[in-house]
PDB file of C-alpha atoms in Angstrom:
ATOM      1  CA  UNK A   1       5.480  15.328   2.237  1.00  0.00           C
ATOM      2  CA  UNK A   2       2.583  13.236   4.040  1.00  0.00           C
ATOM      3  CA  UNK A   3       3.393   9.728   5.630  1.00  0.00           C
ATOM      4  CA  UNK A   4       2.526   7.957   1.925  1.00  0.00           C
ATOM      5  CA  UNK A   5       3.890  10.242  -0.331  1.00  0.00           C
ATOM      6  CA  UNK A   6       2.524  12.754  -2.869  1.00  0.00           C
ATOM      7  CA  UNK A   7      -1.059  11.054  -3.245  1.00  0.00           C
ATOM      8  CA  UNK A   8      -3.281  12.749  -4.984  1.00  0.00           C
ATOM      9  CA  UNK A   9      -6.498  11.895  -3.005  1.00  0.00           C
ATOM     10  CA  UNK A  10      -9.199  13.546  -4.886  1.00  0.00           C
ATOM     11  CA  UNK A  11      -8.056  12.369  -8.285  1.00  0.00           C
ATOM     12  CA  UNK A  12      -7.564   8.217  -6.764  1.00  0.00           C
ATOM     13  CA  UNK A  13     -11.039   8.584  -5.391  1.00  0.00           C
ATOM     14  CA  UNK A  14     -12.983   9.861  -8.411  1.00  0.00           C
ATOM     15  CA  UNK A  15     -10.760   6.912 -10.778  1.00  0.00           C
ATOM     16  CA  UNK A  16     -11.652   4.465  -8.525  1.00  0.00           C
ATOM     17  CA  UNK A  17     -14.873   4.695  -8.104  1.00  0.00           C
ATOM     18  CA  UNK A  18     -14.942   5.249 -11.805  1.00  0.00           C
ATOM     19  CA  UNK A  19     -13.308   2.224 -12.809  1.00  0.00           C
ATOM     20  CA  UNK A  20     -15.638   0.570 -10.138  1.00  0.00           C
ATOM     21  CA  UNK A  21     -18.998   1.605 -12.121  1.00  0.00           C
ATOM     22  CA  UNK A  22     -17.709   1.048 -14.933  1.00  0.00           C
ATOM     23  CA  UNK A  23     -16.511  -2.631 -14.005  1.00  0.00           C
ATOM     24  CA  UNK A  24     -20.296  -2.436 -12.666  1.00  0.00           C
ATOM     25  CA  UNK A  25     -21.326  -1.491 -16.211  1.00  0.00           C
ATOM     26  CA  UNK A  26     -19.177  -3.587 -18.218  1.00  0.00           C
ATOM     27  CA  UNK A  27     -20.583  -6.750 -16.328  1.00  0.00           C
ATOM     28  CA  UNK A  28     -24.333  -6.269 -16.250  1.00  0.00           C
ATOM     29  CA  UNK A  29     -23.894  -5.069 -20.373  1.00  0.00           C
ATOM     30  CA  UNK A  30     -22.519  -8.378 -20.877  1.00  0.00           C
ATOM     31  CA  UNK A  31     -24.655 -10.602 -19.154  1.00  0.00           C
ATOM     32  CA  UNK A  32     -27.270  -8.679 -20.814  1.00  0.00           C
ATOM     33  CA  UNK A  33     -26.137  -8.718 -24.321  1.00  0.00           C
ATOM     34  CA  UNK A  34     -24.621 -12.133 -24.142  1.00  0.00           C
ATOM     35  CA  UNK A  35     -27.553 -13.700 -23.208  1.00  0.00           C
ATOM     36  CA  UNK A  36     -29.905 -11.501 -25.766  1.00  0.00           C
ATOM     37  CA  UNK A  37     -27.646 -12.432 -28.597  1.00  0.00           C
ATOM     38  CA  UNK A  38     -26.876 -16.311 -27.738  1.00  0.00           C
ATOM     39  CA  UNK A  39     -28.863 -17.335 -25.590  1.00  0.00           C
ATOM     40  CA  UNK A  40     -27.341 -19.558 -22.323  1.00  0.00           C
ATOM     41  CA  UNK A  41     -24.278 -18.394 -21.798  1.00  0.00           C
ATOM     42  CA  UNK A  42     -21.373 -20.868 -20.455  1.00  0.00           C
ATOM     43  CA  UNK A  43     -20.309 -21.110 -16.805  1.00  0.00           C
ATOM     44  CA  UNK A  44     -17.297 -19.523 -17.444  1.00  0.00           C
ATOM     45  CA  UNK A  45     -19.322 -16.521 -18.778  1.00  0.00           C
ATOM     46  CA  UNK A  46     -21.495 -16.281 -16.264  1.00  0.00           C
ATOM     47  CA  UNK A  47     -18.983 -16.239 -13.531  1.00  0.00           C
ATOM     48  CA  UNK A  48     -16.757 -13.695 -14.963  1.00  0.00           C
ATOM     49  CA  UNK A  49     -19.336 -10.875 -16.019  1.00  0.00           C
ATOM     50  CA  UNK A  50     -20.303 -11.642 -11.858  1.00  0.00           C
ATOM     51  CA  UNK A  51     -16.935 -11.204 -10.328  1.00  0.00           C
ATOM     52  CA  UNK A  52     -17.468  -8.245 -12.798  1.00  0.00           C
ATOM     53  CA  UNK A  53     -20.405  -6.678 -11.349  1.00  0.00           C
ATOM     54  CA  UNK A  54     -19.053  -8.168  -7.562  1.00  0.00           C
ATOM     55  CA  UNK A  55     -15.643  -6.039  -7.927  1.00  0.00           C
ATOM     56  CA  UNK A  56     -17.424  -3.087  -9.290  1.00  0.00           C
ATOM     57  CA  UNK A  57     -19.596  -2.965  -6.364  1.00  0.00           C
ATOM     58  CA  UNK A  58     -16.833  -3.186  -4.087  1.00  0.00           C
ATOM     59  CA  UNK A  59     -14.135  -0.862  -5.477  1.00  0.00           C
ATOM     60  CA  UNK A  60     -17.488   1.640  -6.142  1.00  0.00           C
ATOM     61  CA  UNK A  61     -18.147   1.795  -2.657  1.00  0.00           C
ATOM     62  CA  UNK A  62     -14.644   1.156  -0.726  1.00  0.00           C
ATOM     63  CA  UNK A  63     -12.766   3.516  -3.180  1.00  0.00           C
ATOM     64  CA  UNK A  64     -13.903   6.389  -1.571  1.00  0.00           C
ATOM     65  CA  UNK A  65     -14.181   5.244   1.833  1.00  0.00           C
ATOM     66  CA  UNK A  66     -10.639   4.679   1.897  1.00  0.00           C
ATOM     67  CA  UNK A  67      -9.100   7.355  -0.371  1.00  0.00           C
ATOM     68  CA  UNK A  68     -11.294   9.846   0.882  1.00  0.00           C
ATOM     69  CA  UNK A  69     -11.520   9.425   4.464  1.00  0.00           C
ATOM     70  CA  UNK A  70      -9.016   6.462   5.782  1.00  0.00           C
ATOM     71  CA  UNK A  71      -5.981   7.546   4.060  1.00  0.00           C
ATOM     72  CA  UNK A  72      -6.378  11.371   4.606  1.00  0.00           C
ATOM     73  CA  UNK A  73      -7.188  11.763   8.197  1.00  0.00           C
ATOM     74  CA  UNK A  74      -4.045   8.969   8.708  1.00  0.00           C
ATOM     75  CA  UNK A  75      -1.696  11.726   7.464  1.00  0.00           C
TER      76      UNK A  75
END
């Protein structure tokens, strides 16, 4: 048993950095379609489809720096 359990480090990368594009995904889609469909969106809007895209970007790119090269070589 390594120092933080039974992680499965392949498998946490590849679903983070999933759920990272597709926060990506889901963000730009609905800036894009929101605005196609009605026009100016609302503040509110705007800000959460770009904490959206923000996160995605982030969890995209640290998921696998951390789950597949922090966590395993600290073991």
């Amino acid at each position: 048993m390594g120092r933080y359990g039974d992680l499965d480090y392949p498998k946490l990368t590849k679903t983070g950095f999933l759920l990272g594009v597709s926060l990506l995904a889901l963000g730009a889609l609905g800036e894009f379609v929101g605005t196609a469909l009605y026009g100016s969106l609302p503040g509110w809007e705007n800000a959460l489809f770009t904490d959206l895209e923000i996160l995605g970007i982030l969890l995209g790119l640290l998921s696998p720096f951390v789950f597949g090269i922090v966590l395993p070589l600290t073991e």
